């Protein structure tokens, strides 16, 4: 088909309705699909100006139109025509330039042209590094795919695996995060990827880095090599190893900023300021106070800093709503905060890098990077939360004097145009006294401050780029004072296994360990130091004030200072106490106190139970399984008596077979192999059965089509359940009724009307009746929560 030519057929609701036979309709559809395929292969993108020029299905064109997308952006103009031809794509374009649509449109078209139906299973997989981004992609998919009838789902964790499990087997398109997807692939025989047509990695460079390696390798292993693959990012990888891992076939590298002078959006103004570490919060506070009518996003390097600054600044009332978002928050809270920040006109969000990539918060005026990003790519993604899609925006990077040289070099190499500005000293307000007052009054905040301090120090310490990050050069004592703390918590970083071992070791042992270290080393100097220590007025004030449950935490951190000890206590403070099971406890040999009791588990030493939660744990067979031991292999003699294997083996034979430890490892490795092979077989059998069932259903559906006459109009697979109807079903529970269950796969699905079809007379009566009864029958609001979205995903199921 010539470029720009009109595709056969127009919008169905504009057509006069008439009866046509199913077979005739199917034939037409097939012709239409063939024409589309041909048009896509022959398409010449040089004159592409609007989406309507593209050889797209009526459903996608209409979805784009309804979502008010008319003119494609550069990356869309370049990438979509190639993707429609079936090419693998490596797409690179600046932040906020519309990469999401550049991969969603080809996804929809791929499945449409393959005549994808529910019986074909999973056809497209879209992987995102964070839950928030996955949700955002899903929302855009929902908008532009509204006229298609594919089922789509979100797999992002934070939900019961079993709940998700049943739905997933019936999805055509999944938007997922890597870890959760891997979990499903391993444990869910209903999820079959054998038929996958297209794989998308959004923020591909992030997904392909070491952090997600295991999950991505597991996912790739389970999907067919013959699929199409699309990779997108503002900082794209061309790493040959990565491309080999994904088995890309002659990928097209589509870059719309490689030739540009800057890697960041043109309307973005970028500045940096040099701020000594102890002045950072003064400058941030002064900046926020001076911009209370703006929408500001502030990045820190750790969760603890985000919380500390949020909690303290809130108490100081800057005159602008404050929000905070970190990966440690619960999913519902994260969603709520994202939604609040998105809809607000002026507010300030403190966040970690969990929101650095991909998120499309509308109209952010300022992005402040209060802590130096780990590299130039992270800088580009963070600052890209502003100046999105042709809007203006401003970014300010705070750099400590020691970070300036190294970071500027990195930014220059990545083509980031950034200019230095100075802070007007007379406008700078010191917040140290206020922070000191808050910490003094509120022990929790002071504790948080100490954690913020150590987290920041750790974040600098672990950075790879030592030309930029040098902990030793930072004025840590002054930094602690600037946070309102009476002294710098002592920091001592342990590396690798040692840290892990200590973290996992029983607390009592650790305690002994620590004290014994002191004693054994005869660290008299340390003891003398403690006596000689100069105590300030503030120290005494804090001691006096903080005589409550937190006291031990502070003293642990500040005075006696062992970081590891504090870490351990931190777990006490923040998590359920790991009172020893068995003999490793501080309570060993003592009887239970009031409100405590011992419960015996698997005939081992009793477990101390001092809370309902621990009682529940101790009485849960499943939770206690880990304490049960591995079981022993037994052999039965002729009398039916059980014997351990070694009883039948003479000593010489045993010795011949090699070292006992090696024999044991060999045996375990062999058994493990057998178990996973059996597991694989079971899964394959289950999947095979499912596929056969699907094939049958598909064949049955096709046979059925020929028997009946129907009204003309696109069917193309599953009928789309209008959103209102689905919600009406769920909301049935509002008036005490049970929400009806989703239609089971095996049952013949009721034909749903399309969203553009009018209610039948019968349906109108039903709705009227329901309204009289007070039932909610119409969904007027957009889905807001994750539950709404997930319900919607299920709602697309037939
Ligand atoms: N063709 C278009 N017409 C109008 N607006 C568009 C178009 N394409 C995308 N947008 C809008 O541009 C904004 C940015 O799009 P998107 O989130 O896809 O950018 P991105 O390139 O993925 O950014 P990032 O690199 O940060 O992930 C969104 O608000 C989106 O709705």
PDB file of C-alpha atoms and ligand atoms in Angstrom, residues 51 64 67-76 93-103 133 136 140 143 202-203 232-235 356-362 380-381 384-385 388-390, ligand 1:
ATOM      1  CA  UNK A  51      -0.012   8.996  13.385  1.00  0.00           C
ATOM      2  CA  UNK A  64      -4.282   7.159  19.783  1.00  0.00           C
ATOM      3  CA  UNK A  67      -5.836   9.719  23.896  1.00  0.00           C
ATOM      4  CA  UNK A  68      -5.163  12.906  21.910  1.00  0.00           C
ATOM      5  CA  UNK A  69      -1.903  11.709  20.362  1.00  0.00           C
ATOM      6  CA  UNK A  70      -1.849  13.156  16.857  1.00  0.00           C
ATOM      7  CA  UNK A  71       1.724  13.921  15.846  1.00  0.00           C
ATOM      8  CA  UNK A  72       4.530  11.442  16.542  1.00  0.00           C
ATOM      9  CA  UNK A  73       7.708  12.589  18.265  1.00  0.00           C
ATOM     10  CA  UNK A  74      11.122  12.048  16.642  1.00  0.00           C
ATOM     11  CA  UNK A  75      11.793   8.727  18.294  1.00  0.00           C
ATOM     12  CA  UNK A  76       8.291   7.525  17.438  1.00  0.00           C
ATOM     13  CA  UNK A  93      16.195   9.255  22.829  1.00  0.00           C
ATOM     14  CA  UNK A  94      16.278  11.980  25.419  1.00  0.00           C
ATOM     15  CA  UNK A  95      14.180  11.802  28.559  1.00  0.00           C
ATOM     16  CA  UNK A  96      10.547  12.771  28.077  1.00  0.00           C
ATOM     17  CA  UNK A  97      10.678  12.280  24.321  1.00  0.00           C
ATOM     18  CA  UNK A  98       7.903   9.685  24.060  1.00  0.00           C
ATOM     19  CA  UNK A  99       9.677   6.326  24.085  1.00  0.00           C
ATOM     20  CA  UNK A 100       6.725   4.601  25.759  1.00  0.00           C
ATOM     21  CA  UNK A 101       4.468   4.951  22.726  1.00  0.00           C
ATOM     22  CA  UNK A 102       7.389   4.046  20.480  1.00  0.00           C
ATOM     23  CA  UNK A 103       7.232   0.516  21.875  1.00  0.00           C
ATOM     24  CA  UNK A 133       7.192   2.804  35.898  1.00  0.00           C
ATOM     25  CA  UNK A 136       2.697   4.073  34.236  1.00  0.00           C
ATOM     26  CA  UNK A 140      -0.595   4.265  28.712  1.00  0.00           C
ATOM     27  CA  UNK A 143      -5.369   4.219  26.932  1.00  0.00           C
ATOM     28  CA  UNK A 202      12.150  -0.166  28.928  1.00  0.00           C
ATOM     29  CA  UNK A 203      15.158   1.512  30.586  1.00  0.00           C
ATOM     30  CA  UNK A 232      14.628   1.612  24.861  1.00  0.00           C
ATOM     31  CA  UNK A 233      16.413   4.050  27.137  1.00  0.00           C
ATOM     32  CA  UNK A 234      17.614   7.638  27.297  1.00  0.00           C
ATOM     33  CA  UNK A 235      21.062   6.192  28.020  1.00  0.00           C
ATOM     34  CA  UNK A 356      14.836   8.638  38.816  1.00  0.00           C
ATOM     35  CA  UNK A 357      13.874   6.746  35.692  1.00  0.00           C
ATOM     36  CA  UNK A 358      10.930   6.915  33.385  1.00  0.00           C
ATOM     37  CA  UNK A 359       8.341   8.511  35.657  1.00  0.00           C
ATOM     38  CA  UNK A 360       6.291  11.140  33.941  1.00  0.00           C
ATOM     39  CA  UNK A 361       5.212  13.517  36.727  1.00  0.00           C
ATOM     40  CA  UNK A 362       3.507  16.351  34.935  1.00  0.00           C
ATOM     41  CA  UNK A 380      20.512  12.438  33.034  1.00  0.00           C
ATOM     42  CA  UNK A 381      17.604  10.281  34.193  1.00  0.00           C
ATOM     43  CA  UNK A 384      14.854  14.226  32.998  1.00  0.00           C
ATOM     44  CA  UNK A 385      11.896  14.255  35.379  1.00  0.00           C
ATOM     45  CA  UNK A 388       9.343  16.609  29.449  1.00  0.00           C
ATOM     46  CA  UNK A 389       7.676  16.652  26.054  1.00  0.00           C
ATOM     47  CA  UNK A 390       8.385  20.195  24.898  1.00  0.00           C
TER      48      UNK A 390
HETATM   49  N1  LIG B   1       3.217  11.932  20.142  1.00  0.00           N
HETATM   50  C1  LIG B   1       3.007  12.555  21.271  1.00  0.00           C
HETATM   51  N2  LIG B   1       2.231  13.645  21.315  1.00  0.00           N
HETATM   52  C2  LIG B   1       2.017  14.299  22.474  1.00  0.00           C
HETATM   53  N3  LIG B   1       2.530  13.929  23.654  1.00  0.00           N
HETATM   54  C3  LIG B   1       3.305  12.841  23.684  1.00  0.00           C
HETATM   55  C4  LIG B   1       3.577  12.091  22.503  1.00  0.00           C
HETATM   56  N4  LIG B   1       4.356  11.055  22.842  1.00  0.00           N
HETATM   57  C5  LIG B   1       4.564  11.140  24.182  1.00  0.00           C
HETATM   58  N5  LIG B   1       3.941  12.216  24.675  1.00  0.00           N
HETATM   59  C6  LIG B   1       3.957  12.663  26.072  1.00  0.00           C
HETATM   60  O1  LIG B   1       5.295  12.953  26.422  1.00  0.00           O
HETATM   61  C7  LIG B   1       5.548  12.641  27.783  1.00  0.00           C
HETATM   62  C8  LIG B   1       6.805  11.815  27.898  1.00  0.00           C
HETATM   63  O2  LIG B   1       6.633  10.557  27.279  1.00  0.00           O
HETATM   64  P1  LIG B   1       7.357   9.253  27.800  1.00  0.00           P
HETATM   65  O3  LIG B   1       7.089   9.064  29.263  1.00  0.00           O
HETATM   66  O4  LIG B   1       7.027   8.144  26.904  1.00  0.00           O
HETATM   67  O5  LIG B   1       8.885   9.687  27.647  1.00  0.00           O
HETATM   68  P2  LIG B   1      10.189   8.812  27.712  1.00  0.00           P
HETATM   69  O6  LIG B   1      10.965   9.109  26.495  1.00  0.00           O
HETATM   70  O7  LIG B   1       9.838   7.390  27.955  1.00  0.00           O
HETATM   71  O8  LIG B   1      10.930   9.431  28.964  1.00  0.00           O
HETATM   72  P3  LIG B   1      11.982   8.745  29.972  1.00  0.00           P
HETATM   73  O9  LIG B   1      13.285   8.621  29.245  1.00  0.00           O
HETATM   74  O10 LIG B   1      12.063   9.688  31.103  1.00  0.00           O
HETATM   75  O11 LIG B   1      11.432   7.419  30.337  1.00  0.00           O
HETATM   76  C9  LIG B   1       4.316  11.913  28.287  1.00  0.00           C
HETATM   77  O12 LIG B   1       3.571  12.794  29.068  1.00  0.00           O
HETATM   78  C10 LIG B   1       3.553  11.549  27.043  1.00  0.00           C
HETATM   79  O13 LIG B   1       2.150  11.554  27.247  1.00  0.00           O
END
